[in-house]
C-alpha positions as CSV (number, residue, x, y, z in Angstrom):
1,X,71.3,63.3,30.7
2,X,68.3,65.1,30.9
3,X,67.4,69.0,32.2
4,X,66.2,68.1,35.1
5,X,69.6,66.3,36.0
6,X,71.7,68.5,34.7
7,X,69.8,71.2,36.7
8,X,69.3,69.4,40.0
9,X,73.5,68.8,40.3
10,X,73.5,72.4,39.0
11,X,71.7,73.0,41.7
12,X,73.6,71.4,44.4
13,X,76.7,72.3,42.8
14,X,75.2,76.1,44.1
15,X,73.9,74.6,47.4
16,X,77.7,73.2,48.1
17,X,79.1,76.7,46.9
18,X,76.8,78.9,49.4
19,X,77.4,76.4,52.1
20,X,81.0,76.8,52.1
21,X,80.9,80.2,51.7
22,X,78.5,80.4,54.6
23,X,81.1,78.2,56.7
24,X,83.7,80.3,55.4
25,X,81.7,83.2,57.1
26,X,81.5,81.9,59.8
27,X,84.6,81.2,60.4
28,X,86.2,84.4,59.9
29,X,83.2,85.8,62.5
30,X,85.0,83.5,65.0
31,X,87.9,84.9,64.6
32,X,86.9,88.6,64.0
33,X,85.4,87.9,67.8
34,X,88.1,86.4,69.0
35,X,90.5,89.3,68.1
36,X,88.2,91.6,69.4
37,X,88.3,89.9,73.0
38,X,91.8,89.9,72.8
39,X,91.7,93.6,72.0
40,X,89.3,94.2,75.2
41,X,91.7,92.4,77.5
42,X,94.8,94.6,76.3
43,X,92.9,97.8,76.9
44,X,91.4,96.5,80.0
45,X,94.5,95.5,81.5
46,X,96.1,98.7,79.9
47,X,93.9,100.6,81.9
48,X,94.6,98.3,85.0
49,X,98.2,99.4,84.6
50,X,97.4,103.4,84.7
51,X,95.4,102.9,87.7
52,X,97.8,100.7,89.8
53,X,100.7,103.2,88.9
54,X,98.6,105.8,90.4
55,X,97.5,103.5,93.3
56,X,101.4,102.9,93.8
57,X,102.4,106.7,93.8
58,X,99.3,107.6,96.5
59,X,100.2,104.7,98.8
60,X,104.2,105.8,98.4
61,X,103.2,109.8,98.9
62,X,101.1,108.5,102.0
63,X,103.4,105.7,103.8
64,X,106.0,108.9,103.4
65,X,103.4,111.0,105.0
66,X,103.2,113.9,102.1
67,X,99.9,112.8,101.8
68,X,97.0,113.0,104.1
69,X,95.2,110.1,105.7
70,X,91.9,111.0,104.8
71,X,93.1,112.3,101.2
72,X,94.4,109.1,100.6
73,X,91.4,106.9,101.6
74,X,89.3,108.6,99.3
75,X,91.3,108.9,96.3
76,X,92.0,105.0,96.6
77,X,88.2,104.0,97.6
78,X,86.8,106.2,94.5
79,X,90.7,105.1,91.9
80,X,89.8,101.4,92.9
81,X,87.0,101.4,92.0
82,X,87.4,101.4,88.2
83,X,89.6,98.2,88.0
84,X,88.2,96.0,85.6
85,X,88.4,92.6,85.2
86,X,90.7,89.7,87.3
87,X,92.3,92.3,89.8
88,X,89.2,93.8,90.6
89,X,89.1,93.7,94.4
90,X,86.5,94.4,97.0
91,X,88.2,97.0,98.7
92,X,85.5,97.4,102.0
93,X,87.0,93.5,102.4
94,X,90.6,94.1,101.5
95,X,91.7,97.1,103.1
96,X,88.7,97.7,106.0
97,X,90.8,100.3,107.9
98,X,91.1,102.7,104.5
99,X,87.3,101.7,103.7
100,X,86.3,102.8,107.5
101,X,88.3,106.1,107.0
102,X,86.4,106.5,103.3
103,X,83.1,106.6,105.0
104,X,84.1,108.7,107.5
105,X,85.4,111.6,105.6
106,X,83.3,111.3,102.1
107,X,80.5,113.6,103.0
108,X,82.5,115.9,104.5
109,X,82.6,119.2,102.5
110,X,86.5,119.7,100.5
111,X,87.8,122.6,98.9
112,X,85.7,125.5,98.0
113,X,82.5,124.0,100.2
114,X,84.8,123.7,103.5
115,X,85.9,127.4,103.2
116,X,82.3,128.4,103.0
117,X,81.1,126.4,106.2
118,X,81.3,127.8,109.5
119,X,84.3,127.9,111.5
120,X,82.6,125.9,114.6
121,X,81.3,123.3,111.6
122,X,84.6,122.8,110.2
123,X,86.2,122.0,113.6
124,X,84.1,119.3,114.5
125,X,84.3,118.0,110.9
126,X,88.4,118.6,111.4
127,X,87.8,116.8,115.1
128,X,86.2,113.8,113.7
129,X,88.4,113.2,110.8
130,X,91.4,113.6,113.1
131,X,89.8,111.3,115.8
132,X,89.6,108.7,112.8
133,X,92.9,108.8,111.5
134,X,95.0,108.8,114.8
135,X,92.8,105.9,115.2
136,X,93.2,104.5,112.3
137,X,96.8,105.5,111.4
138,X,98.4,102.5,112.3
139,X,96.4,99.9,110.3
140,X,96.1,102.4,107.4
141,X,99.7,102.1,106.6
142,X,99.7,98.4,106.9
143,X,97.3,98.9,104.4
144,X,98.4,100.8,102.0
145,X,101.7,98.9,101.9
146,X,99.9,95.6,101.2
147,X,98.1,97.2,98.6
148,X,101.3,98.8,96.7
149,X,102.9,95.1,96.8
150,X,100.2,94.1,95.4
151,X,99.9,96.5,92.1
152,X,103.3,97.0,92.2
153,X,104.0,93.1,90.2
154,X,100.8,93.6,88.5
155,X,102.5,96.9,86.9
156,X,105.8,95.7,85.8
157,X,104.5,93.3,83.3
158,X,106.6,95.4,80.2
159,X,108.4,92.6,78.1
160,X,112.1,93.3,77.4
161,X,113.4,91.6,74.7
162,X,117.5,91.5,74.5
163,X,119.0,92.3,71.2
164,X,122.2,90.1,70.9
């Protein structure tokens, strides 16, 4: 054989050696992406979980009535709205009576701001709000206990495995 031979199989011999280990690569790149979508999903639906336990415990302190109307709507509206992924819902769509009451009561001053209005100012605001939910009161609570059977599945989901 002569040099140039011996090189050129050399040569592909190297060739052969980098393409595998570029397939190789790749390969584990697949799965290094793969394991990191799984890992999003878990946290997502993680987070899912702390938000729909939360969403269950306002709708049950509501539907009992130890919770405002109003106080609900928002917390809900604003909670909602960081649900990620499948069981993200539209809420203005799903629940319109909660979403009506939302808008109604989200500019109004709370807390520290209210005190500091004036007293005629905070009666109309306390007028309007209660307009909205006597209005309101009835399909609210339909609402809200539509929306706790719905999170309510979606935050059991713990598997038990039996020791025997």
């Amino acid at each position: 054989m002569n040099t140039f031979t011996l090189l050129a199989i050399a040569g592909a011999i190297i060739i052969i050696g980098l393409a595998a280990y570029a397939g190789y690569l790749l390969l584990q790149l697949k799965k290094q992406k793969e394991l990191q979508q799984q890992h999003r999903e878990l946290a997502i639906s993680k987070r899912n979980a702390n938000i729909f336990e939360s969403v269950d415990t306002i709708c049950l302190a509501t539907i009992q009535g130890q919770c405002d109307l109003s106080e609900a709507a928002i917390r809900l509206y604003n909670i909602m709205d960081y649900v990620q992924g499948d069981e993200r819902v539209d809420f203005d769509k799903a629940y319109p009576a909660t979403s009506e009451l939302y808008h109604i009561v989200k500019d109004m001053p709370r807390g520290e701001a209210r005190q500091q209005m004036k007293k005629q100012d905070r009666m109309r605001d306390n007028l309007a709000r209660q307009k909205a939910e006597a209005r309101l009161n009835d399909a609210i609570t339909e609402e809200l206990k539509v929306l706790q059977k719905t999170v309510q599945p979606l935050n059991n989901q713990i598997d038990i495995k039996l020791v025997g």
